[in-house]
Amino acid sequence: MAIIQGEAYWASVTTPNTTFDPIYTVNLVVDSETAEDFQSRGFTIKQMDEGPAIIIKRKVNGPNGMIRPAPKLVDKNKNPLDARVGNGSNVRVQYKEWESEWKGKLFKGLDFQAMQVLDLVEVGAPDGSEFDDFDTGMEDEL
């Protein structure tokens, strides 16, 4: 299995994205040279505002009712991590290349095995702490 480093965007690591079929995924923004290498080997590169991104994913549902486990998520010291990985986090992603032929057409992809977070931009639940106190100036008139 191989490892690649980049910036994570739209990461669904421990909880699958269920917008369509449930899937663990990350858009990994990499440098142009890395993107060109993957593209030359037949992998899709997504052009994002942040730069070229390699899409690495793992479908939850496999053949014959099989359920695939979530990719492992660890911190920079390889300790298990329980966090939502936010956009711009610096990560290393372990993946496995695969290819399959169906009805004469070749399909290729990158199976999402694990993620090591080097610099976390955590996604938190909104708690209202970003608001400033609101002063209407009316208290003195009461």
N, CA, C and O of each residue as an XYZ file, in Angstrom:
568
protein
N       0.845     -1.183      0.000
C       0.000      0.000      0.000
C       0.889      1.243      0.000
O       1.994      1.236      0.543
N       0.394      2.283     -0.605
C       1.169      3.508     -0.762
C       0.627      4.605      0.144
O      -0.497      4.528      0.641
N       1.451      5.629      0.348
C       1.074      6.772      1.177
C       1.377      8.046      0.406
O       2.411      8.159     -0.252
N       0.465      8.999      0.496
C       0.640     10.289     -0.163
C       0.250     11.398      0.812
O      -0.683     11.235      1.598
N       0.957     12.514      0.763
C       0.702     13.638      1.667
C       0.098     14.803      0.896
O       0.430     15.041     -0.265
N      -0.802     15.529      1.572
C      -1.418     16.700      0.966
C      -2.358     17.364      1.949
O      -2.325     17.090      3.149
N      -3.205     18.251      1.417
C      -4.213     18.934      2.228
C      -5.569     18.291      1.979
O      -5.992     18.114      0.837
N      -6.239     17.946      3.071
C      -7.536     17.273      2.984
C      -8.666     18.289      2.800
O      -8.681     19.337      3.446
N      -9.598     17.970      1.925
C     -10.819     18.758      1.731
C     -11.987     17.794      1.641
O     -11.883     16.740      1.013
N     -13.085     18.149      2.260
C     -14.337     17.396      2.238
C     -14.110     15.954      2.691
O     -14.607     15.010      2.076
N     -13.356     15.803      3.770
C     -13.010     14.468      4.274
C     -14.163     13.850      5.061
O     -14.738     14.484      5.946
N     -14.487     12.620      4.729
C     -15.426     11.787      5.489
C     -14.650     10.524      5.822
O     -14.592      9.585      5.028
N     -14.050     10.516      7.017
C     -13.133      9.428      7.361
C     -13.794      8.396      8.266
O     -13.875      7.224      7.901
N     -14.264      8.803      9.428
C     -14.849      7.834     10.366
C     -16.357      7.700     10.196
O     -16.950      6.713     10.633
N     -16.969      8.680      9.568
C     -18.406      8.653      9.270
C     -18.563      8.856      7.771
O     -18.057      9.839      7.231
N     -19.250      7.953      7.091
C     -19.351      8.083      5.633
C     -20.218      9.258      5.200
O     -21.119      9.694      5.916
N     -19.916      9.751      4.014
C     -20.760     10.741      3.353
C     -21.946      9.968      2.780
O     -21.763      9.030      2.004
N     -23.149     10.359      3.160
C     -24.342      9.622      2.731
C     -25.212     10.422      1.761
O     -26.400     10.133      1.619
N     -24.637     11.423      1.094
C     -25.402     12.212      0.124
C     -25.979     11.306     -0.958
O     -27.130     11.471     -1.362
N     -25.188     10.356     -1.422
C     -25.662      9.359     -2.397
C     -25.425      7.993     -1.758
O     -25.953      7.723     -0.680
N     -24.649      7.136     -2.395
C     -24.278      5.871     -1.754
C     -23.300      6.182     -0.622
O     -22.437      7.044     -0.787
N     -23.413      5.498      0.531
C     -22.487      5.778      1.638
C     -21.034      5.519      1.223
O     -20.709      4.466      0.675
N     -20.172      6.501      1.497
C     -18.788      6.397      1.048
C     -17.858      7.171      1.984
O     -18.188      8.269      2.433
N     -16.700      6.588      2.271
C     -15.632      7.291      2.981
C     -14.780      7.934      1.890
O     -14.435      7.279      0.907
N     -14.443      9.193      2.055
C     -13.761      9.884      0.960
C     -12.947     11.070      1.441
O     -13.188     11.611      2.521
N     -11.981     11.468      0.628
C     -11.235     12.705      0.841
C     -10.765     13.208     -0.523
O     -10.328     12.436     -1.376
N     -10.868     14.514     -0.701
C     -10.246     15.181     -1.842
C      -8.885     15.645     -1.329
O      -8.817     16.537     -0.484
N      -7.815     15.057     -1.824
C      -6.472     15.364     -1.338
C      -5.776     16.289     -2.322
O      -5.414     15.880     -3.425
N      -5.591     17.547     -1.913
C      -4.918     18.530     -2.765
C      -3.414     18.277     -2.692
O      -2.822     18.243     -1.613
N      -2.815     18.100     -3.869
C      -1.396     17.784     -3.977
C      -0.725     18.762     -4.932
O      -1.393     19.577     -5.568
N       0.600     18.678     -5.029
C       1.317     19.554     -5.958
C       1.069     19.095     -7.395
O       0.606     17.978     -7.624
N       1.375     19.954     -8.352
C       1.099     19.679     -9.764
C       1.824     18.440    -10.272
O       1.266     17.669    -11.052
N       3.058     18.247     -9.835
C       3.843     17.098    -10.287
C       3.185     15.778     -9.870
O       3.096     14.846    -10.668
N       2.728     15.705     -8.622
C       2.052     14.500     -8.132
C       0.747     14.276     -8.886
O       0.431     13.151     -9.271
N      -0.010     15.353     -9.095
C      -1.280     15.246     -9.819
C      -1.058     14.735    -11.238
O      -1.811     13.889    -11.720
N      -0.021     15.250    -11.912
C       0.268     14.808    -13.279
C       0.650     13.336    -13.318
O       0.283     12.623    -14.252
N       1.394     12.869    -12.296
C       1.770     11.459    -12.219
C       0.522     10.580    -12.122
O       0.399      9.599    -12.855
N      -0.406     10.924    -11.221
C      -1.622     10.131    -11.059
C      -2.478     10.188    -12.324
O      -3.041      9.176    -12.740
N      -2.574     11.360    -12.927
C      -3.385     11.503    -14.138
C      -2.796     10.668    -15.280
O      -3.539     10.062    -16.051
N      -1.464     10.636    -15.389
C      -0.821      9.860    -16.455
C      -1.053      8.359    -16.278
O      -0.952      7.600    -17.243
N      -1.363      7.922    -15.044
C      -1.637      6.508    -14.777
C      -3.133      6.192    -14.853
O      -3.553      5.080    -14.531
N      -3.937      7.179    -15.283
C      -5.352      6.919    -15.533
C      -6.303      7.266    -14.407
O      -7.479      6.905    -14.460
N      -5.815      7.968    -13.377
C      -6.683      8.357    -12.267
C      -7.237      9.759    -12.509
O      -6.580     10.604    -13.118
N      -8.453      9.990    -12.024
C      -9.115     11.283    -12.204
C      -8.540     12.312    -11.242
O      -8.356     12.032    -10.058
N      -8.261     13.491    -11.752
C      -7.793     14.614    -10.947
C      -8.876     15.687    -10.990
O      -9.328     16.074    -12.067
N      -9.286     16.163     -9.832
C     -10.310     17.202     -9.738
C      -9.610     18.555     -9.562
O      -8.782     18.722     -8.667
N      -9.944     19.498    -10.408
C      -9.374     20.842    -10.284
C     -10.216     21.639     -9.295
O     -11.375     21.959     -9.557
N      -9.605     21.954     -8.144
C     -10.285     22.725     -7.106
C      -9.634     24.107     -7.016
O      -8.547     24.320     -7.554
N     -10.295     25.035     -6.340
C      -9.714     26.369     -6.143
C      -8.375     26.282     -5.421
O      -7.485     27.097     -5.663
N      -8.226     25.296     -4.532
C      -7.021     25.142     -3.729
C      -5.879     24.471     -4.501
O      -4.725     24.522     -4.074
N      -6.201     23.847     -5.630
C      -5.207     23.157     -6.446
C      -5.739     21.831     -6.937
O      -6.902     21.502     -6.702
N      -4.892     21.054     -7.626
C      -5.344     19.755     -8.129
C      -5.537     18.770     -6.982
O      -4.736     18.724     -6.048
N      -6.614     17.978     -7.063
C      -6.943     17.048     -5.976
C      -7.121     15.630     -6.511
O      -7.726     15.405     -7.559
N      -6.576     14.692     -5.756
C      -6.770     13.275     -6.019
C      -7.941     12.827     -5.151
O      -7.968     13.113     -3.954
N      -8.901     12.131     -5.739
C     -10.065     11.648     -4.996
C      -9.770     10.219     -4.532
O      -9.567      9.311     -5.338
N      -9.754     10.052     -3.206
C      -9.492      8.743     -2.626
C     -10.742      8.346     -1.849
O     -11.206      9.100     -0.994
N     -11.295      7.155     -2.145
C     -12.560      6.803     -1.512
C     -12.687      5.313     -1.271
O     -11.964      4.496     -1.841
N     -13.637      4.991     -0.401
C     -13.977      3.597     -0.096
C     -15.484      3.525      0.060
O     -16.059      4.191      0.921
N     -16.126      2.714     -0.776
C     -17.566      2.511     -0.637
C     -17.832      1.691      0.616
O     -17.089      0.759      0.921
N     -18.894      2.036      1.344
C     -19.272      1.294      2.547
C     -19.814     -0.075      2.163
O     -19.433     -1.086      2.752
N     -20.695     -0.109      1.185
C     -21.367     -1.353      0.807
C     -20.594     -2.078     -0.284
O     -20.328     -1.525     -1.351
N     -20.234     -3.337      0.007
C     -19.525     -4.164     -0.956
C     -20.441     -5.216     -1.531
O     -21.650     -5.189     -1.299
N     -19.869     -6.154     -2.288
C     -20.691     -7.207     -2.898
C     -21.243     -8.174     -1.851
O     -20.654     -8.375     -0.789
N     -22.368     -8.754     -2.177
C     -23.007     -9.788     -1.345
C     -23.277     -9.320      0.086
O     -23.150    -10.102      1.029
N     -23.648     -8.053      0.251
C     -24.004     -7.539      1.567
C     -22.825     -7.202      2.474
O     -23.023     -6.860      3.640
N     -21.610     -7.293      1.958
C     -20.425     -6.979      2.758
C     -20.416     -5.490      3.140
O     -20.747     -4.629      2.326
N     -20.034     -5.208      4.380
C     -19.885     -3.832      4.856
C     -18.399     -3.586      5.085
O     -17.762     -4.279      5.879
N     -17.849     -2.589      4.381
C     -16.429     -2.279      4.536
C     -16.221     -1.405      5.769
O     -17.035     -0.524      6.043
N     -15.139     -1.637      6.517
C     -14.864     -0.814      7.701
C     -14.382      0.583      7.309
O     -13.892      0.799      6.201
N     -14.530      1.524      8.241
C     -14.036      2.886      8.015
C     -12.511      2.866      7.966
O     -11.878      2.035      8.617
N     -11.925      3.777      7.198
C     -10.463      3.895      7.217
C      -9.988      4.237      8.632
O     -10.716      4.871      9.395
N      -8.791      3.826      8.974
C      -8.227      4.173     10.275
C      -7.856      5.647     10.267
O      -7.396      6.175      9.255
N      -8.060      6.311     11.408
C      -7.708      7.721     11.555
C      -6.784      7.849     12.754
O      -7.166      7.515     13.876
N      -5.551      8.340     12.517
C      -4.565      8.467     13.588
C      -3.942      9.857     13.578
O      -3.980     10.566     12.573
N      -3.360     10.233     14.733
C      -2.660     11.513     14.825
C      -1.215     11.340     14.348
O      -0.834     10.266     13.883
N      -0.420     12.401     14.465
C       0.948     12.343     13.944
C       1.826     11.337     14.684
O       2.861     10.921     14.163
N       1.418     10.937     15.910
C       2.157      9.928     16.674
C       1.558      8.529     16.525
O       1.920      7.617     17.268
N       0.652      8.360     15.574
C      -0.016      7.084     15.256
C      -0.993      6.622     16.330
O      -1.329      5.439     16.398
N      -1.453      7.556     17.176
C      -2.482      7.232     18.165
C      -3.847      7.392     17.518
O      -4.031      8.292     16.698
N      -4.818      6.535     17.866
C      -6.163      6.684     17.305
C      -6.702      8.093     17.552
O      -6.493      8.666     18.622
N      -7.388      8.640     16.570
C      -7.899     10.006     16.635
C      -9.402      9.988     16.426
O      -9.901      9.349     15.500
N     -10.120     10.692     17.292
C     -11.567     10.816     17.166
C     -11.864     12.286     16.906
O     -12.091     13.056     17.840
N     -11.861     12.668     15.647
C     -12.078     14.070     15.273
C     -12.631     14.120     13.856
O     -12.473     13.186     13.070
N     -13.275     15.223     13.560
C     -13.702     15.480     12.186
C     -12.598     16.289     11.523
O     -12.223     17.353     12.014
N     -12.082     15.791     10.421
C     -10.960     16.422      9.729
C     -11.489     17.533      8.834
O     -12.237     17.283      7.889
N     -11.091     18.767      9.146
C     -11.587     19.933      8.421
C     -10.750     20.270      7.194
O      -9.621     19.804      7.039
N     -11.330     21.085      6.335
C     -10.653     21.526      5.118
C      -9.347     22.227      5.451
O      -9.297     23.073      6.344
N      -8.289     21.872      4.728
C      -6.985     22.482      4.930
C      -6.085     21.728      5.893
O      -4.943     22.134      6.112
N      -6.583     20.623      6.482
C      -5.749     19.818      7.368
C      -4.622     19.172      6.559
O      -4.845     18.681      5.452
N      -3.413     19.179      7.121
C      -2.270     18.531      6.486
C      -2.277     17.060      6.895
O      -2.191     16.743      8.082
N      -2.379     16.162      5.915
C      -2.549     14.742      6.209
C      -1.684     13.876      5.308
O      -1.191     14.314      4.269
N      -1.516     12.634      5.742
C      -0.943     11.578      4.919
C      -2.038     10.526      4.765
O      -2.683     10.145      5.742
N      -2.241     10.062      3.542
C      -3.306      9.091      3.274
C      -2.695      7.803      2.732
O      -1.914      7.808      1.781
N      -3.078      6.703      3.373
C      -2.674      5.388      2.897
C      -3.777      4.877      1.975
O      -4.956      4.912      2.327
N      -3.387      4.406      0.798
C      -4.367      3.956     -0.190
C      -3.844      2.720     -0.913
O      -2.659      2.389     -0.862
N      -4.762      2.063     -1.577
C      -4.408      0.906     -2.399
C      -5.015      1.113     -3.779
O      -6.216      1.344     -3.914
N      -4.176      1.029     -4.796
C      -4.672      1.170     -6.170
C      -5.413     -0.114     -6.562
O      -5.015     -1.217     -6.189
N      -6.497      0.059     -7.319
C      -7.231     -1.093     -7.825
C      -7.679     -0.825     -9.253
O      -7.795      0.326     -9.671
N      -7.924     -1.873     -9.980
C      -8.511     -1.746    -11.310
C      -9.380     -2.956    -11.581
O      -9.130     -4.052    -11.079
N     -10.402     -2.734    -12.384
C     -11.363     -3.784    -12.693
C     -11.883     -3.551    -14.106
O     -12.004     -2.415    -14.563
N     -12.180     -4.625    -14.767
C     -12.745     -4.509    -16.101
C     -14.187     -4.998    -16.055
O     -14.480     -6.048    -15.484
N     -15.077     -4.229    -16.658
C     -16.486     -4.588    -16.705
C     -17.037     -4.232    -18.071
O     -16.971     -3.080    -18.500
N     -17.577     -5.221    -18.745
C     -18.133     -5.051    -20.087
C     -17.132     -4.393    -21.029
O     -17.478     -3.514    -21.819
N     -15.880     -4.841    -20.927
C     -14.846     -4.355    -21.824
C     -14.263     -3.001    -21.480
O     -13.422     -2.490    -22.221
N     -14.686     -2.406    -20.375
C     -14.175     -1.092    -20.001
C     -13.357     -1.219    -18.711
O     -13.765     -1.902    -17.771
N     -12.197     -0.550    -18.679
C     -11.307     -0.597    -17.535
C     -11.650      0.517    -16.552
O     -11.775      1.680    -16.937
N     -11.800      0.155    -15.291
C     -12.055      1.117    -14.217
C     -10.875      1.079    -13.255
O     -10.343      0.011    -12.955
N     -10.464      2.264    -12.770
C      -9.358      2.366    -11.815
C      -9.796      3.238    -10.655
O     -10.643      4.119    -10.802
N      -9.209      2.979     -9.505
C      -9.531      3.802     -8.348
C      -8.497      3.647     -7.258
O      -7.551      2.868     -7.372
N      -8.702      4.419     -6.183
C      -7.811      4.428     -5.029
C      -8.644      4.120     -3.794
O      -9.506      4.915     -3.419
N      -8.400      2.976     -3.156
C      -9.146      2.572     -1.969
C      -8.555      3.249     -0.737
O      -7.361      3.126     -0.464
N      -9.391      3.958     -0.004
C      -9.027      4.742      1.178
C      -8.786      3.788      2.348
O      -9.738      3.228      2.892
N      -7.524      3.595      2.740
C      -7.157      2.659      3.803
C      -7.054      3.331      5.174
O      -7.608      2.837      6.156
N      -6.336      4.469      5.235
C      -6.096      5.128      6.528
C      -5.669      6.574      6.290
O      -5.252      6.948      5.194
N      -5.787      7.380      7.358
C      -5.345      8.771      7.307
C      -4.580      9.101      8.579
O      -5.031      8.812      9.687
N      -3.411      9.714      8.399
C      -2.625     10.230      9.513
C      -2.686     11.745      9.437
O      -2.314     12.343      8.427
N      -3.163     12.362     10.519
C      -3.313     13.820     10.547
C      -2.053     14.432     11.145
O      -1.695     14.150     12.289
N      -1.384     15.275     10.358
C      -0.166     15.940     10.811
C      -0.470     17.291     11.430
O       0.155     17.682     12.416
N      -1.437     18.012     10.850
C      -1.845     19.322     11.357
C      -3.356     19.430     11.152
O      -3.827     19.635     10.033
N      -4.107     19.291     12.244
C      -5.569     19.213     12.187
C      -6.229     20.580     12.180
O      -5.933     21.438     13.012
N      -7.123     20.762     11.229
C      -8.081     21.861     11.249
C      -9.400     21.175     11.577
O     -10.060     20.623     10.697
N      -9.778     21.217     12.851
C     -10.935     20.448     13.296
C     -12.245     21.140     12.952
O     -12.366     22.362     13.028
N     -13.211     20.334     12.577
C     -14.561     20.817     12.325
C     -15.308     20.660     13.638
O     -15.443     19.548     14.147
N     -15.792     21.756     14.185
C     -16.500     21.680     15.460
C     -17.980     21.956     15.282
O     -18.413     22.519     14.277
N     -18.739     21.547     16.277
C     -20.166     21.836     16.271
C     -20.351     23.308     16.613
O     -19.669     23.816     17.503
N     -21.245     23.998     15.938
C     -21.450     25.413     16.243
C     -22.005     25.588     17.654
O     -22.980     24.941     18.037
N     -21.372     26.470     18.415
C     -21.835     26.704     19.785
C     -22.148     28.181     20.040
O     -22.495     28.558     21.159
N     -22.025     29.013     19.006
C     -22.335     30.430     19.159
C     -21.197     31.248     19.729
O     -21.352     32.456     19.908
N     -20.053     30.636     20.023
C     -18.952     31.368     20.647
C     -18.322     32.399     19.715
O     -17.574     33.262     20.173
N     -18.613     32.324     18.410
C     -18.032     33.277     17.467
C     -18.729     34.643     17.513
O     -18.195     35.635     17.017
N     -19.929     34.685     18.112
C     -20.662     35.937     18.164
C     -20.042     36.894     19.179
O     -19.603     36.481     20.252
N     -20.014     38.166     18.825
C     -19.634     39.204     19.789
C     -20.865     39.547     20.608
O     -21.996     39.327     20.176
N     -20.627     40.097     21.812
C     -21.755     40.586     22.597
C     -22.417     41.709     21.816
O     -21.744     42.542     21.210
N     -23.726     41.719     21.838
C     -24.466     42.726     21.096
C     -24.969     43.782     22.065
O     -25.721     43.477     22.991
N     -24.556     45.011     21.852
C     -24.950     46.116     22.720
C     -25.817     47.058     21.905
O     -25.351     47.680     20.951
N     -27.080     47.156     22.288
C     -27.986     48.024     21.547
C     -27.894     49.473     22.009
O     -28.363     50.383     21.325
N     -27.290     49.679     23.166
C     -27.217     51.028     23.714
C     -28.528     51.478     24.327
O     -28.622     52.629     24.754
N     -29.529     50.642     24.392
C     -30.854     50.988     24.880
C     -30.993     50.788     26.393
O     -31.958     51.260     26.994
N     -30.017     50.083     27.016
C     -30.153     49.777     28.431
C     -30.256     51.055     29.278
O     -30.955     51.074     30.292
N     -29.571     52.101     28.868
C     -29.583     53.345     29.645
C     -30.923     54.050     29.547
O     -31.249     54.863     30.413
N     -31.702     53.766     28.528
C     -32.972     54.463     28.333
C     -34.104     53.827     29.110
O     -35.198     54.390     29.151
N     -33.890     52.689     29.723
C     -34.971     52.029     30.458
C     -35.141     52.600     31.798
O     -36.009     52.161     32.551
